[in-house]
GROMACS .gro file of C-alpha atoms in nm:
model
   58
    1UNK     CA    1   2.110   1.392   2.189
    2UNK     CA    2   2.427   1.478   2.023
    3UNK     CA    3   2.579   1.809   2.124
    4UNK     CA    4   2.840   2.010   1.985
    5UNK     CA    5   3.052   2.306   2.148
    6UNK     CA    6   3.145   2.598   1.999
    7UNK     CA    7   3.453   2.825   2.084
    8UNK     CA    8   3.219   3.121   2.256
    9UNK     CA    9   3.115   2.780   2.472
   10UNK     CA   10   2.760   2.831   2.288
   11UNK     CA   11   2.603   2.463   2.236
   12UNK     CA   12   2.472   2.350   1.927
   13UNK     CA   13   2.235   2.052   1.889
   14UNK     CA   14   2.212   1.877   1.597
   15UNK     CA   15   1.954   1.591   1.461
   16UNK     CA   16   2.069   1.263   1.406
   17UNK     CA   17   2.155   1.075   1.084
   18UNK     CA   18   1.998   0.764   0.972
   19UNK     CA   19   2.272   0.488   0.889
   20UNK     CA   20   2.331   0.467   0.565
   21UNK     CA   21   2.287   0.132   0.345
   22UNK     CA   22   2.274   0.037  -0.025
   23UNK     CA   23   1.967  -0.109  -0.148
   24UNK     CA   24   1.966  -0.477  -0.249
   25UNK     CA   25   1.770  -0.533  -0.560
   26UNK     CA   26   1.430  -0.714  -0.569
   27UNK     CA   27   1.446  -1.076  -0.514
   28UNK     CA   28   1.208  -1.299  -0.814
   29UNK     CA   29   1.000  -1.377  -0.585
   30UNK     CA   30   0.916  -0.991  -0.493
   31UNK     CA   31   0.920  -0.934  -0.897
   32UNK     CA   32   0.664  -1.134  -0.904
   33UNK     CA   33   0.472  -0.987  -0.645
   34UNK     CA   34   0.481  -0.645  -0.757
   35UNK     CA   35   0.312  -0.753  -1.091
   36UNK     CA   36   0.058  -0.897  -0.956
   37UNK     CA   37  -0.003  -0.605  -0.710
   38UNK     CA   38   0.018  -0.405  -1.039
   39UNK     CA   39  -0.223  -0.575  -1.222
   40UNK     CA   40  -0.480  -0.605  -0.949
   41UNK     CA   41  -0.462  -0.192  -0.889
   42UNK     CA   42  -0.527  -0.189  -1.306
   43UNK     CA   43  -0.801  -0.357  -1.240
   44UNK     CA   44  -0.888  -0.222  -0.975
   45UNK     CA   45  -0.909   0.135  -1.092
   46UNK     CA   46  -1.075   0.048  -1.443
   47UNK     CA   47  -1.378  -0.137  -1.265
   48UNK     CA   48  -1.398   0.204  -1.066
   49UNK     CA   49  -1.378   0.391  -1.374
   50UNK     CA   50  -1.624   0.151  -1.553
   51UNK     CA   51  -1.869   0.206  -1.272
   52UNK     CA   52  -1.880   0.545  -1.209
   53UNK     CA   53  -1.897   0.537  -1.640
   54UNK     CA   54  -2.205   0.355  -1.592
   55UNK     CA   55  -2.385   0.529  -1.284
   56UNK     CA   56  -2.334   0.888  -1.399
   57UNK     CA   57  -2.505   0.773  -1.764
   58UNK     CA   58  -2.823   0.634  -1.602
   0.00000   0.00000   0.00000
């Protein structure tokens, strides 16, 4: 772990920092994934809503 000392010889320990890196943007072929992941969830979540539609009215 990374320590520091300080002038009254007190030591101070301090977490440590994730490298830092700039995002690269989404590649086609992971555009095209996240639609479809999109679209499935839609789905997905309106059948859920359809069915719970349906069992609370009967």
């Amino acid at each position: 772990m990374p320590y520091t000392n300080e002038e009254g010889g007190l030591l101070n320990n301090f977490a440590r920092e994730p490298k830092i890196y700039q995002a690269e943007p989404p590649t086609q072929g992971q555009k095209r994934t996240y639609i479809f992941l999109g679209i499935a969830a839609t789905v997905l979540v309106g059948s859920l809503i359809v069915v719970a539609f349906f069992v609370s009215n009967s």
